[in-house]
Short mmCIF file of C-alpha atoms in Angstrom, two decimals:
data_model
loop_
_atom_site.label_atom_id
_atom_site.label_comp_id
_atom_site.label_asym_id
_atom_site.label_seq_id
_atom_site.Cartn_x
_atom_site.Cartn_y
_atom_site.Cartn_z
CA UNK A 1 1.58 -39.00 34.81
CA UNK A 2 1.97 -38.44 31.07
CA UNK A 3 4.07 -40.78 29.00
CA UNK A 4 7.05 -39.47 27.05
CA UNK A 5 5.43 -39.69 23.57
CA UNK A 6 2.34 -37.83 24.72
CA UNK A 7 4.46 -35.17 26.43
CA UNK A 8 6.58 -34.66 23.30
CA UNK A 9 3.51 -34.48 21.08
CA UNK A 10 2.90 -30.90 22.18
CA UNK A 11 6.44 -29.86 21.29
CA UNK A 12 6.78 -31.60 17.92
CA UNK A 13 4.63 -29.27 15.74
CA UNK A 14 6.33 -26.07 17.01
CA UNK A 15 9.72 -27.73 16.49
CA UNK A 16 8.91 -28.60 12.89
CA UNK A 17 7.56 -25.12 12.16
CA UNK A 18 10.66 -23.50 13.66
CA UNK A 19 12.86 -25.74 11.51
CA UNK A 20 10.93 -24.60 8.43
CA UNK A 21 11.19 -20.95 9.45
CA UNK A 22 14.91 -21.58 9.89
CA UNK A 23 15.43 -21.93 6.13
CA UNK A 24 14.68 -18.27 5.31
CA UNK A 25 16.39 -17.29 8.58
CA UNK A 26 19.56 -19.01 7.34
CA UNK A 27 19.31 -17.05 4.08
CA UNK A 28 18.96 -13.83 6.05
CA UNK A 29 22.02 -14.67 8.15
CA UNK A 30 24.06 -15.47 5.04
CA UNK A 31 22.98 -12.19 3.42
CA UNK A 32 23.95 -10.34 6.59
CA UNK A 33 27.37 -12.00 6.70
CA UNK A 34 28.02 -11.15 3.05
CA UNK A 35 26.88 -7.57 3.50
CA UNK A 36 29.11 -7.10 6.55
CA UNK A 37 32.09 -8.48 4.64
CA UNK A 38 31.57 -6.74 1.28
CA UNK A 39 28.74 -4.24 1.65
CA UNK A 40 31.12 -1.39 2.43
CA UNK A 41 32.49 -1.48 -1.12
CA UNK A 42 31.68 1.50 -3.33
CA UNK A 43 32.99 2.66 -6.71
CA UNK A 44 35.30 5.10 -4.92
CA UNK A 45 36.93 2.15 -3.12
CA UNK A 46 38.27 0.55 -6.30
CA UNK A 47 41.33 2.81 -6.41
CA UNK A 48 42.19 2.53 -2.70
CA UNK A 49 44.96 0.17 -1.70
CA UNK A 50 43.70 -0.42 1.87
CA UNK A 51 40.47 -2.06 0.70
CA UNK A 52 41.69 -5.02 -1.25
CA UNK A 53 38.99 -7.39 -2.31
CA UNK A 54 36.44 -4.85 -3.55
CA UNK A 55 35.37 -5.93 -7.02
CA UNK A 56 32.76 -4.66 -9.44
CA UNK A 57 30.57 -7.66 -8.67
CA UNK A 58 30.59 -6.90 -4.95
CA UNK A 59 29.76 -3.26 -5.60
CA UNK A 60 26.91 -4.10 -7.96
CA UNK A 61 25.46 -6.82 -5.72
CA UNK A 62 25.59 -4.78 -2.50
CA UNK A 63 22.19 -3.13 -2.92
CA UNK A 64 20.59 -6.39 -4.07
CA UNK A 65 21.87 -8.19 -0.98
CA UNK A 66 20.69 -5.38 1.30
CA UNK A 67 17.20 -5.50 -0.22
CA UNK A 68 17.14 -9.31 0.09
CA UNK A 69 18.35 -9.10 3.68
CA UNK A 70 15.60 -6.63 4.53
CA UNK A 71 12.80 -8.57 2.84
CA UNK A 72 13.82 -11.97 4.17
CA UNK A 73 14.42 -10.54 7.66
CA UNK A 74 10.95 -8.98 7.71
CA UNK A 75 9.44 -12.27 6.52
CA UNK A 76 11.16 -14.24 9.29
CA UNK A 77 10.14 -11.75 11.97
CA UNK A 78 6.52 -11.77 10.76
CA UNK A 79 6.40 -15.57 10.67
CA UNK A 80 7.82 -15.82 14.17
CA UNK A 81 5.50 -13.12 15.46
CA UNK A 82 2.44 -14.76 13.93
CA UNK A 83 3.31 -18.32 14.94
CA UNK A 84 4.89 -17.75 18.35
CA UNK A 85 2.93 -14.84 19.78
CA UNK A 86 -0.28 -13.84 18.03
CA UNK A 87 -1.70 -17.25 17.13
CA UNK A 88 -1.31 -18.80 20.61
CA UNK A 89 -2.62 -15.69 22.34
CA UNK A 90 -5.65 -15.59 20.06
CA UNK A 91 -6.37 -19.30 20.60
CA UNK A 92 -5.68 -19.15 24.34
CA UNK A 93 -2.85 -21.70 24.19
CA UNK A 94 0.29 -21.53 26.30
CA UNK A 95 3.42 -19.98 24.78
CA UNK A 96 5.81 -22.41 26.51
CA UNK A 97 6.06 -25.13 23.80
CA UNK A 98 6.67 -22.56 21.10
CA UNK A 99 9.22 -20.54 23.00
CA UNK A 100 11.15 -23.62 24.13
CA UNK A 101 11.58 -24.76 20.52
CA UNK A 102 12.45 -21.28 19.21
CA UNK A 103 16.24 -21.96 19.01
CA UNK A 104 15.46 -24.58 16.36
CA UNK A 105 15.24 -21.66 13.91
CA UNK A 106 19.05 -21.62 13.84
CA UNK A 107 19.43 -25.35 13.10
CA UNK A 108 19.44 -25.05 9.25
CA UNK A 109 22.13 -22.37 9.37
CA UNK A 110 24.17 -24.40 11.86
CA UNK A 111 23.95 -27.49 9.65
CA UNK A 112 25.09 -25.45 6.64
CA UNK A 113 28.08 -24.00 8.47
CA UNK A 114 29.17 -27.30 10.01
CA UNK A 115 29.08 -28.97 6.59
CA UNK A 116 31.68 -26.59 5.25
CA UNK A 117 29.51 -23.63 4.30
CA UNK A 118 30.70 -20.06 4.38
#
């Protein structure tokens, strides 16, 4: 029977990598939340009374945030695909340790939100 430290040794590297991938994933989630809240703003919306909160800064930053969301989202998906699927399949390793630690990607975003973030 394996001891606890030796059993956890197989799960520690995937956990650390998922925590590191979680940093750009948190940025992508924050970009998505901002874009959902303010991305609808357009120059035509400035004169409307039903869309309070649309400012010039939100209108000008909307395309920048959408581009950032797309690029960071693609980066996160590629990192997860390479680390969790392609690399283990190529090396003949089991996917179980990597898939069990996959929710750790959301830990940096969760820490940010629980500490009073947006």
